CSV table of C-alpha atoms and ligand atoms in Angstrom, one decimal:
chain,number,residue,atom,x,y,z
A,551,MET,CA,-129.5,-77.4,15.3
A,552,ASP,CA,-131.0,-75.9,12.1
A,553,ILE,CA,-134.7,-75.8,11.3
A,554,LEU,CA,-134.5,-78.6,8.7
A,555,GLU,CA,-132.9,-81.0,11.1
A,556,LYS,CA,-135.5,-80.2,13.7
A,557,LEU,CA,-138.2,-80.7,11.1
A,558,GLU,CA,-136.8,-84.1,10.2
A,559,ILE,CA,-136.7,-85.2,13.9
A,560,LEU,CA,-140.1,-83.8,14.9
A,561,THR,CA,-142.1,-85.0,11.8
A,562,ASP,CA,-140.6,-88.5,12.3
A,563,ALA,CA,-141.5,-88.4,16.0
A,564,ALA,CA,-145.1,-87.5,15.1
A,565,LYS,CA,-145.7,-90.4,12.8
A,566,TYR,CA,-147.2,-92.7,15.5
A,567,ASP,CA,-150.1,-90.2,16.0
A,568,VAL,CA,-152.9,-91.7,14.0
A,569,SER,CA,-155.3,-88.8,13.8
A,570,CYS,CA,-154.1,-88.4,10.2
A,571,SER,CA,-151.6,-90.4,8.1
A,572,SER,CA,-148.2,-89.2,7.0
A,573,SER,CA,-146.9,-89.1,3.4
A,574,GLY,CA,-143.7,-90.9,4.5
A,575,SER,CA,-141.7,-90.8,1.2
A,576,THR,CA,-139.3,-88.5,-0.4
A,577,ARG,CA,-138.8,-87.9,-4.1
A,578,LYS,CA,-136.8,-85.2,-5.9
A,579,ASN,CA,-138.1,-83.2,-8.8
A,580,SER,CA,-136.2,-83.5,-12.0
A,581,SER,CA,-135.7,-80.7,-14.5
A,582,LYS,CA,-138.6,-81.9,-16.6
A,583,GLY,CA,-140.8,-83.1,-13.7
A,584,LEU,CA,-143.7,-81.7,-11.8
A,585,GLY,CA,-143.6,-81.3,-8.0
A,586,ASN,CA,-141.6,-83.2,-5.4
A,587,GLY,CA,-142.3,-85.3,-2.3
A,588,HIS,CA,-140.7,-84.7,1.1
A,589,ILE,CA,-140.7,-87.1,4.0
A,590,SER,CA,-141.4,-84.3,6.4
A,591,GLY,CA,-144.9,-85.1,7.5
A,592,ILE,CA,-147.4,-83.7,5.1
A,593,CYS,CA,-150.4,-85.8,6.0
A,594,HIS,CA,-154.1,-85.8,5.2
A,595,SER,CA,-157.2,-85.3,7.1
A,596,TRP,CA,-160.9,-84.6,6.3
A,597,SER,CA,-162.8,-81.5,6.9
A,598,GLU,CA,-166.4,-81.2,8.1
A,599,ASP,CA,-167.6,-81.0,4.5
A,600,GLY,CA,-165.7,-84.1,3.4
A,601,ARG,CA,-162.8,-82.4,1.6
A,602,CYS,CA,-159.4,-84.0,2.0
A,603,ILE,CA,-156.9,-81.5,3.3
A,604,SER,CA,-153.1,-81.7,3.7
A,605,LEU,CA,-151.7,-80.9,7.1
A,606,LEU,CA,-148.2,-80.2,8.3
A,607,LYS,CA,-148.0,-82.9,11.1
A,608,ILE,CA,-145.3,-82.3,13.6
A,609,LEU,CA,-144.4,-82.4,17.3
A,610,PHE,CA,-143.5,-79.1,19.0
A,611,THR,CA,-140.8,-81.2,20.8
A,612,ASN,CA,-140.0,-84.8,21.4
A,613,LYS,CA,-138.5,-84.0,24.7
A,614,CYS,CA,-140.7,-85.4,27.4
A,615,ILE,CA,-140.6,-85.6,31.2
A,616,TYR,CA,-143.1,-88.5,31.2
A,617,ASP,CA,-142.1,-92.1,30.6
A,618,CYS,CA,-145.1,-93.8,29.0
A,619,GLU,CA,-144.2,-97.4,28.3
A,620,TYR,CA,-145.4,-97.5,24.7
A,621,CYS,CA,-143.9,-94.2,23.5
A,622,ILE,CA,-140.8,-93.6,21.4
A,623,ASN,CA,-140.4,-90.2,23.0
A,624,ARG,CA,-140.5,-91.5,26.6
A,625,SER,CA,-137.9,-89.8,28.8
A,626,SER,CA,-135.9,-93.1,29.3
A,627,ASN,CA,-135.5,-93.8,25.6
A,628,VAL,CA,-132.2,-92.7,24.0
A,629,THR,CA,-133.1,-90.8,20.9
A,630,LYS,CA,-132.2,-87.6,19.2
A,631,ARG,CA,-134.2,-84.8,20.7
A,632,ALA,CA,-135.3,-81.4,19.3
A,633,GLU,CA,-137.6,-78.5,20.2
A,634,PHE,CA,-139.1,-75.8,18.1
A,635,THR,CA,-139.9,-72.3,19.3
A,636,PRO,CA,-143.5,-71.1,18.7
A,637,ARG,CA,-142.3,-68.7,16.1
A,638,GLU,CA,-140.5,-71.4,14.2
A,639,VAL,CA,-143.6,-73.5,14.0
A,640,ALA,CA,-145.7,-70.5,13.0
A,641,ASP,CA,-143.2,-69.5,10.3
A,642,LEU,CA,-143.0,-73.0,8.9
A,643,THR,CA,-146.7,-73.3,8.7
A,644,ILE,CA,-147.1,-69.9,7.0
A,645,ASN,CA,-144.3,-70.7,4.5
A,646,PHE,CA,-145.7,-74.1,3.7
A,647,TYR,CA,-149.2,-72.6,3.4
A,648,ARG,CA,-148.0,-69.9,1.0
A,649,ARG,CA,-146.3,-72.4,-1.2
A,650,ASN,CA,-149.6,-74.4,-1.2
A,651,TYR,CA,-148.0,-77.5,0.3
A,652,ILE,CA,-150.5,-77.6,3.2
A,653,GLU,CA,-153.9,-76.4,4.2
A,654,GLY,CA,-153.5,-76.7,7.9
A,655,LEU,CA,-151.4,-77.6,10.9
A,656,PHE,CA,-151.5,-80.6,13.2
A,657,LEU,CA,-149.4,-80.0,16.3
A,658,SER,CA,-148.8,-82.3,19.2
A,659,SER,CA,-146.0,-82.3,21.8
A,660,GLY,CA,-144.0,-84.1,24.4
A,661,ILE,CA,-144.2,-82.5,27.8
A,662,ILE,CA,-141.4,-80.0,28.8
A,663,LYS,CA,-141.1,-78.9,32.4
A,664,ASN,CA,-144.8,-79.4,33.2
A,665,PRO,CA,-148.2,-79.6,31.3
A,666,ASN,CA,-149.0,-75.9,31.8
A,667,TYR,CA,-145.7,-74.7,30.5
A,668,THR,CA,-146.0,-76.9,27.4
A,669,MET,CA,-149.6,-75.9,26.8
A,670,GLU,CA,-148.6,-72.2,26.9
A,671,LEU,CA,-146.0,-72.8,24.2
A,672,LEU,CA,-148.6,-74.5,22.0
A,673,ILE,CA,-151.0,-71.6,22.6
A,674,LYS,CA,-148.3,-69.1,21.8
A,675,THR,CA,-147.8,-70.8,18.5
A,676,ALA,CA,-151.5,-70.7,17.7
A,677,ASP,CA,-151.7,-67.1,18.9
A,678,ILE,CA,-148.9,-66.0,16.5
A,679,LEU,CA,-150.6,-67.7,13.6
A,680,ARG,CA,-154.0,-66.3,14.3
A,681,ASN,CA,-153.3,-62.9,15.6
A,682,GLU,CA,-150.0,-61.9,14.1
A,683,TYR,CA,-150.2,-63.6,10.7
A,684,HIS,CA,-154.0,-63.5,10.6
A,685,TYR,CA,-153.9,-67.1,9.4
A,686,ASN,CA,-157.4,-68.5,9.0
A,687,GLY,CA,-156.5,-72.1,7.9
A,688,TYR,CA,-157.2,-75.2,9.9
A,689,ILE,CA,-155.3,-75.9,13.2
A,690,HIS,CA,-155.6,-79.2,15.1
A,691,MET,CA,-153.7,-79.3,18.4
A,692,LYS,CA,-153.2,-81.8,21.2
A,693,SER,CA,-154.2,-80.6,24.6
A,694,ILE,CA,-151.6,-81.6,27.2
A,695,PRO,CA,-153.1,-83.9,29.9
A,696,GLY,CA,-153.1,-82.2,33.3
A,697,ALA,CA,-153.1,-78.6,31.9
A,698,ASP,CA,-155.3,-76.1,33.7
A,699,SER,CA,-158.8,-75.5,32.2
A,700,ASP,CA,-158.0,-71.8,31.6
A,701,LEU,CA,-155.4,-73.0,29.1
A,702,VAL,CA,-157.7,-75.5,27.5
A,703,LYS,CA,-160.1,-72.6,27.1
A,704,LYS,CA,-157.4,-70.4,25.5
A,705,MET,CA,-156.4,-73.1,23.1
A,706,GLY,CA,-160.0,-73.9,22.2
A,707,LEU,CA,-160.6,-70.3,21.2
A,708,LEU,CA,-157.6,-70.4,18.8
A,709,VAL,CA,-157.8,-73.8,17.1
A,710,ASP,CA,-160.4,-75.7,15.1
A,711,ARG,CA,-160.0,-79.1,16.6
A,712,MET,CA,-158.4,-80.3,19.8
A,713,SER,CA,-157.5,-83.9,20.8
A,714,ILE,CA,-157.4,-84.9,24.4
A,715,ASN,CA,-156.1,-88.5,24.3
A,716,VAL,CA,-157.4,-91.1,26.7
A,717,GLU,CA,-154.4,-93.1,25.5
A,718,LEU,CA,-155.6,-96.6,26.7
A,719,PRO,CA,-159.0,-98.2,26.8
A,720,THR,CA,-159.1,-98.8,30.6
A,721,GLU,CA,-157.9,-97.0,33.7
A,722,LYS,CA,-156.0,-100.2,34.7
A,723,SER,CA,-153.9,-100.1,31.5
A,724,LEU,CA,-153.3,-96.4,31.9
A,725,LYS,CA,-152.0,-96.9,35.4
A,726,ILE,CA,-149.5,-99.5,34.2
A,727,LEU,CA,-148.5,-98.1,30.9
A,728,ALA,CA,-148.7,-94.3,31.4
A,729,PRO,CA,-148.6,-94.0,35.2
A,730,GLN,CA,-147.9,-90.2,35.2
A,731,LYS,CA,-151.2,-89.6,33.4
A,732,SER,CA,-154.5,-89.6,35.3
A,733,ILE,CA,-157.8,-90.6,33.8
A,734,ARG,CA,-159.5,-88.0,36.1
A,735,GLN,CA,-157.5,-85.1,34.6
A,736,ILE,CA,-158.0,-86.4,31.0
A,737,GLU,CA,-161.7,-86.7,31.5
A,738,SER,CA,-162.1,-83.4,33.3
A,739,SER,CA,-160.4,-81.6,30.3
A,740,MET,CA,-162.8,-83.5,27.9
A,741,THR,CA,-165.8,-82.5,30.0
A,742,PHE,CA,-164.6,-78.9,30.1
A,743,ALA,CA,-164.2,-78.8,26.3
A,744,LYS,CA,-167.6,-80.4,25.7
A,745,GLU,CA,-169.3,-77.9,28.0
A,746,LYS,CA,-167.6,-74.9,26.3
A,747,ILE,CA,-168.5,-76.2,22.8
A,748,VAL,CA,-172.2,-76.4,23.9
A,749,GLN,CA,-172.1,-73.0,25.6
A,750,ARG,CA,-170.6,-71.3,22.5
A,751,LYS,CA,-173.1,-73.0,20.2
A,752,ASN,CA,-176.0,-71.5,22.4
A,753,GLU,CA,-174.3,-68.1,22.6
A,754,ILE,CA,-173.8,-67.9,18.8
A,755,LYS,CA,-177.6,-68.2,18.4
A,756,LEU,CA,-178.0,-65.1,20.5
A,757,TYR,CA,-174.9,-63.1,19.6
A,758,ARG,CA,-173.7,-63.7,16.1
A,759,HIS,CA,-170.1,-62.5,16.8
A,760,THR,CA,-169.4,-64.7,19.8
A,761,PRO,CA,-165.9,-66.2,19.2
A,762,LYS,CA,-166.0,-69.8,18.1
A,763,PHE,CA,-164.8,-72.5,20.4
A,764,LEU,CA,-163.4,-75.7,18.8
A,765,PRO,CA,-165.6,-75.4,15.7
A,766,ALA,CA,-164.4,-78.8,14.5
A,767,GLY,CA,-165.0,-80.4,17.9
A,768,GLN,CA,-162.8,-82.7,20.0
A,769,THR,CA,-161.3,-86.1,19.3
A,770,THR,CA,-159.3,-88.7,21.2
A,771,GLN,CA,-157.0,-91.6,20.5
A,772,MET,CA,-156.6,-95.1,22.1
A,773,ILE,CA,-153.7,-97.4,21.7
A,774,ILE,CA,-155.0,-100.9,21.2
A,775,GLY,CA,-153.2,-104.2,21.8
A,776,ALA,CA,-150.7,-102.9,24.4
A,777,GLY,CA,-152.9,-104.0,27.4
A,778,GLU,CA,-155.2,-107.0,27.8
A,779,GLU,CA,-158.4,-105.3,26.7
A,780,SER,CA,-160.8,-107.2,24.5
A,781,ASP,CA,-162.5,-105.6,21.5
A,782,PHE,CA,-165.7,-105.5,23.6
A,783,ASP,CA,-163.9,-103.4,26.2
A,784,ILE,CA,-162.6,-101.1,23.5
A,785,VAL,CA,-165.9,-100.5,21.6
A,786,THR,CA,-167.8,-100.1,24.9
A,787,ARG,CA,-165.3,-97.5,26.0
A,788,ALA,CA,-165.6,-95.7,22.6
A,789,GLU,CA,-169.4,-95.8,22.8
A,790,ASN,CA,-169.2,-94.2,26.3
A,791,LEU,CA,-166.8,-91.6,25.1
A,792,TYR,CA,-169.1,-90.6,22.2
A,793,GLU,CA,-172.0,-90.4,24.5
A,794,ASP,CA,-170.3,-88.6,27.4
A,795,TYR,CA,-168.1,-86.1,25.6
A,796,SER,CA,-169.8,-85.7,22.2
A,797,LEU,CA,-166.5,-86.6,20.5
A,798,LYS,CA,-166.2,-86.2,16.7
A,799,ARG,CA,-163.9,-89.2,16.4
A,800,VAL,CA,-162.2,-91.9,18.4
A,801,PHE,CA,-159.0,-92.9,16.7
A,802,TYR,CA,-157.5,-96.4,17.3
A,803,SER,CA,-153.8,-97.0,17.0
A,804,ALA,CA,-152.5,-100.5,16.8
A,805,PHE,CA,-149.7,-100.9,19.3
A,806,VAL,CA,-146.2,-101.0,17.8
A,807,PRO,CA,-143.4,-102.1,20.0
A,808,VAL,CA,-140.9,-99.3,19.2
A,809,VAL,CA,-139.2,-99.1,22.6
A,810,LYS,CA,-138.0,-101.5,25.2
A,811,SER,CA,-140.3,-101.7,28.2
A,812,GLU,CA,-140.7,-104.0,31.1
A,813,PHE,CA,-144.5,-104.2,30.6
A,814,THR,CA,-144.7,-104.4,26.8
A,815,ASN,CA,-141.6,-106.6,26.2
A,816,ASP,CA,-143.7,-109.7,25.4
A,817,VAL,CA,-146.5,-107.8,23.7
A,818,LYS,CA,-146.5,-108.4,19.9
A,819,LYS,CA,-147.3,-105.7,17.4
A,820,ALA,CA,-151.2,-105.6,17.2
A,821,PRO,CA,-152.5,-106.8,13.8
A,822,LEU,CA,-153.6,-103.9,11.6
A,823,LEU,CA,-156.6,-105.9,10.7
A,824,ARG,CA,-157.8,-105.6,14.3
A,825,GLU,CA,-157.5,-101.8,14.1
A,826,HIS,CA,-159.4,-102.0,10.8
A,827,ARG,CA,-162.3,-104.1,12.4
A,828,LEU,CA,-162.5,-101.6,15.2
A,829,TYR,CA,-162.8,-98.7,12.8
A,830,GLN,CA,-165.6,-100.6,11.0
A,831,ALA,CA,-167.4,-101.2,14.3
A,832,ASP,CA,-166.9,-97.5,15.2
A,833,TRP,CA,-168.6,-96.6,12.0
A,834,LEU,CA,-171.5,-98.8,12.9
A,835,LEU,CA,-171.8,-97.2,16.3
A,836,ARG,CA,-171.8,-93.7,14.9
A,837,PHE,CA,-173.9,-93.9,11.7
A,838,TYR,CA,-175.8,-97.2,11.7
A,839,GLY,CA,-177.6,-97.2,15.0
A,840,PHE,CA,-175.7,-100.2,16.4
A,841,LYS,CA,-174.8,-100.5,20.1
A,842,SER,CA,-171.6,-102.1,21.3
A,843,SER,CA,-173.7,-104.9,22.9
A,844,ASP,CA,-175.2,-105.7,19.5
A,845,LEU,CA,-171.8,-106.4,18.1
A,846,LEU,CA,-170.0,-108.2,21.0
A,847,ASN,CA,-170.8,-109.4,24.5
A,848,GLU,CA,-169.2,-111.2,27.5
A,849,GLU,CA,-169.2,-114.5,25.8
A,850,ASN,CA,-168.0,-113.3,22.5
A,851,GLN,CA,-165.5,-110.5,23.3
A,852,ASN,CA,-163.4,-110.2,20.2
A,853,PHE,CA,-164.2,-109.6,16.5
A,854,ASP,CA,-163.7,-112.4,14.1
A,855,LEU,CA,-160.9,-111.0,12.1
A,856,ARG,CA,-161.9,-113.0,9.0
A,857,ILE,CA,-165.2,-111.1,8.6
A,858,ASP,CA,-166.5,-107.5,9.0
A,859,PRO,CA,-168.5,-106.7,12.1
A,860,LYS,CA,-171.7,-106.0,10.2
A,861,THR,CA,-171.7,-109.2,8.3
A,862,ASP,CA,-170.8,-111.1,11.5
A,863,TRP,CA,-173.7,-109.5,13.3
A,864,ALA,CA,-176.1,-110.4,10.5
A,865,ILE,CA,-175.0,-114.0,10.5
A,866,ASN,CA,-175.3,-114.2,14.3
A,867,ASN,CA,-178.8,-112.8,13.9
A,868,ILE,CA,-179.7,-114.8,10.8
A,869,GLY,CA,-183.3,-115.2,12.1
A,870,LYS,CA,-183.9,-111.5,11.1
A,871,PHE,CA,-183.0,-112.3,7.5
A,872,PRO,CA,-183.7,-112.4,4.6
A,873,MET,CA,-185.2,-109.0,4.6
A,874,GLU,CA,-187.6,-108.0,1.8
A,875,ILE,CA,-186.1,-105.0,0.1
A,876,ASN,CA,-189.6,-103.6,-0.8
A,877,LYS,CA,-190.7,-103.7,2.8
A,878,ALA,CA,-187.8,-103.2,5.3
A,879,SER,CA,-187.6,-99.8,7.0
A,880,PHE,CA,-184.7,-97.4,6.2
A,881,TYR,CA,-183.0,-98.4,9.5
A,882,ASP,CA,-183.4,-102.1,8.8
A,883,LEU,CA,-182.1,-101.7,5.3
A,884,MET,CA,-178.9,-100.1,6.7
A,885,LYS,CA,-178.4,-103.3,8.8
A,886,ILE,CA,-178.1,-105.4,5.7
A,887,PRO,CA,-174.4,-106.2,5.0
A,888,GLY,CA,-173.3,-104.5,1.8
A,889,ILE,CA,-176.1,-101.8,2.0
A,890,GLY,CA,-174.9,-98.4,3.3
A,891,ARG,CA,-176.9,-95.3,4.2
A,892,VAL,CA,-176.7,-94.0,0.6
A,893,SER,CA,-178.0,-97.2,-0.9
A,894,ALA,CA,-180.8,-97.5,1.8
A,895,ARG,CA,-181.9,-94.0,0.9
A,896,LYS,CA,-181.9,-94.8,-2.8
A,897,ILE,CA,-184.0,-97.9,-2.2
A,898,VAL,CA,-186.5,-96.0,0.0
A,899,ASN,CA,-186.9,-93.3,-2.6
A,900,ALA,CA,-187.1,-95.7,-5.6
A,901,ARG,CA,-189.8,-98.0,-4.1
A,902,LYS,CA,-192.2,-95.0,-3.8
A,903,TYR,CA,-192.7,-95.4,-7.5
A,904,ARG,CA,-192.6,-99.2,-8.1
A,905,LYS,CA,-192.0,-102.6,-6.7
A,906,LEU,CA,-188.3,-103.2,-7.0
A,907,GLU,CA,-186.6,-106.1,-8.8
A,908,TYR,CA,-183.0,-107.1,-8.8
A,909,TRP,CA,-182.3,-105.3,-12.0
A,910,HIS,CA,-183.6,-102.1,-10.4
A,911,LEU,CA,-181.0,-102.4,-7.7
A,912,LYS,CA,-178.3,-102.8,-10.4
A,913,ALA,CA,-179.7,-99.7,-12.2
A,914,LEU,CA,-179.5,-97.8,-9.0
A,915,ASN,CA,-175.8,-98.8,-8.8
A,916,ILE,CA,-176.4,-100.9,-5.7
A,917,SER,CA,-174.2,-104.0,-5.5
A,918,VAL,CA,-175.8,-107.1,-4.1
A,919,LYS,CA,-172.6,-109.1,-3.9
A,920,ARG,CA,-172.7,-109.2,-0.1
A,921,ALA,CA,-176.3,-108.3,0.4
A,922,ARG,CA,-177.7,-111.2,-1.7
A,923,ASN,CA,-177.4,-113.7,1.2
A,924,PHE,CA,-179.6,-111.5,3.4
A,925,ILE,CA,-182.3,-110.2,1.2
A,926,THR,CA,-185.3,-111.1,-1.0
A,927,VAL,CA,-186.3,-108.7,-3.8
A,928,ASN,CA,-190.0,-109.0,-4.6
A,929,GLY,CA,-189.9,-112.4,-2.9
A,930,LYS,CA,-186.9,-113.8,-4.8
A,931,TYR,CA,-183.7,-115.0,-3.1
A,932,GLN,CA,-180.5,-115.2,-5.1
A,933,GLY,CA,-178.1,-115.8,-2.2
A,934,LEU,CA,-176.0,-118.8,-1.2
A,935,LYS,CA,-177.6,-122.0,-0.1
A,936,PHE,CA,-176.0,-122.7,3.3
A,937,LYS,CA,-176.3,-125.4,5.9
A,938,ASP,CA,-176.1,-123.2,9.0
A,939,GLN,CA,-174.6,-120.0,10.4
A,940,LYS,CA,-171.1,-121.4,10.5
A,941,ASP,CA,-171.3,-122.6,7.0
A,942,LEU,CA,-172.3,-119.1,5.8
A,943,LYS,CA,-169.7,-117.4,7.9
A,944,ASP,CA,-166.9,-119.7,6.5
A,945,ARG,CA,-168.1,-119.0,3.0
A,946,MET,CA,-168.2,-115.2,3.4
A,947,SER,CA,-164.9,-114.9,5.3
A,948,LEU,CA,-161.5,-113.9,4.2
A,949,SER,CA,-159.6,-117.2,3.7
A,950,ASP,CA,-156.4,-115.8,5.2
A,951,PRO,CA,-156.7,-112.8,7.4
A,952,LYS,CA,-153.0,-112.4,7.3
A,953,SER,CA,-153.2,-111.6,3.6
A,954,PHE,CA,-155.2,-108.5,4.5
A,955,GLU,CA,-152.8,-105.8,3.8
A,956,GLN,CA,-152.9,-102.3,2.3
A,957,LEU,CA,-152.7,-102.8,-1.4
A,958,SER,CA,-149.9,-101.0,-3.2
A,959,PHE,CA,-150.7,-98.8,-6.1
A,960,PHE,CA,-147.8,-100.3,-7.9
A,961,GLY,CA,-148.7,-104.0,-7.7
B,1934,SF4,S1,-146.6,-87.8,27.5
B,1934,SF4,FE1,-146.9,-88.2,25.3
B,1934,SF4,S2,-144.9,-87.8,24.4
B,1934,SF4,FE2,-144.5,-88.0,26.6
B,1934,SF4,S3,-144.0,-90.2,26.9
B,1934,SF4,FE3,-146.2,-90.0,27.2
B,1934,SF4,S4,-147.1,-90.4,25.2
B,1934,SF4,FE4,-144.9,-90.0,24.9
């Protein structure tokens, strides 16, 4: 099989990994045109400093000895299989990099023979890139569940970011849908990586030349909607993962029924809007000081898809509003729907000099379209007059959640 055919199979097989999103289209250049697009997974991710970077996103192989119920690469699925060698992946990366197509590599893999064997192949790839080609670009690799901690350490010293996927929000679902994986093994790799990151950070303070270990941290991914978990189960799990393993990100991947399985036969494709609401909630947990128990609870276990979680929280806690813009603390300002960290910071700075009026907010480029129902500015309220919480929620909700789709650039 030639390298282009392998590339086609193994970029397509990587598209269900949501840590970054694939380009997914192909377009030929014409004699007078500029550039071309190729379906082979150039995707985008964001670096620590907020830059958008293009990554070559591929699987090392889609051969797999495991039989996870939700995965297109599961051993029992009949599909065309391919496998790179470490040198092929390293050469592809370097060639794409030199042509300026990519700024990094995102490499995951099915499991060949056993977790350690597969992990060694991935490490070999990173080793060729770093130590033979002296490549200093970004590398994000998946750690193989069940691999020895020595191998996790070796990989962590070569790559920028590592993902160790918990796969499913609960152990019960993992046992049913990915029975060959063990939560104990996954969590012990995450603990090991966390401890090494902390250790290296401390060592770097003492010895400037200590080799870096996962400088861009570790992440994980959860498939949502394949099991019976509620949104409350999922956000609580994410909150614990952030606290216990200092993760940079938890990625949520809405379940897509791509293969036949006894357990997922009746499970429908999870709505993308659910995934979107979970990402919004995740943002609130990480940057806005919310706890999972603020957003959901045992009685109210799922997000209302019609409305974003912050507005939903504010309406459920309408007694805390309206907040006076001239008095609320920075942290309270951030809890107002429609006011983010940047706007809260602008308000706090501006009100050092004068009492703010609505026109000041406009001049600061702060939209009050959503916020107006939850604020007073110098004592004045310009929001909706509503009967009760339900009335306000209905009036602020999407009329048809199904209509919530990614907008096309081309109308
Ligand atoms: S181990 Fe990974 S590649 Fe293999 S079947 Fe499970 S999810 Fe798919």
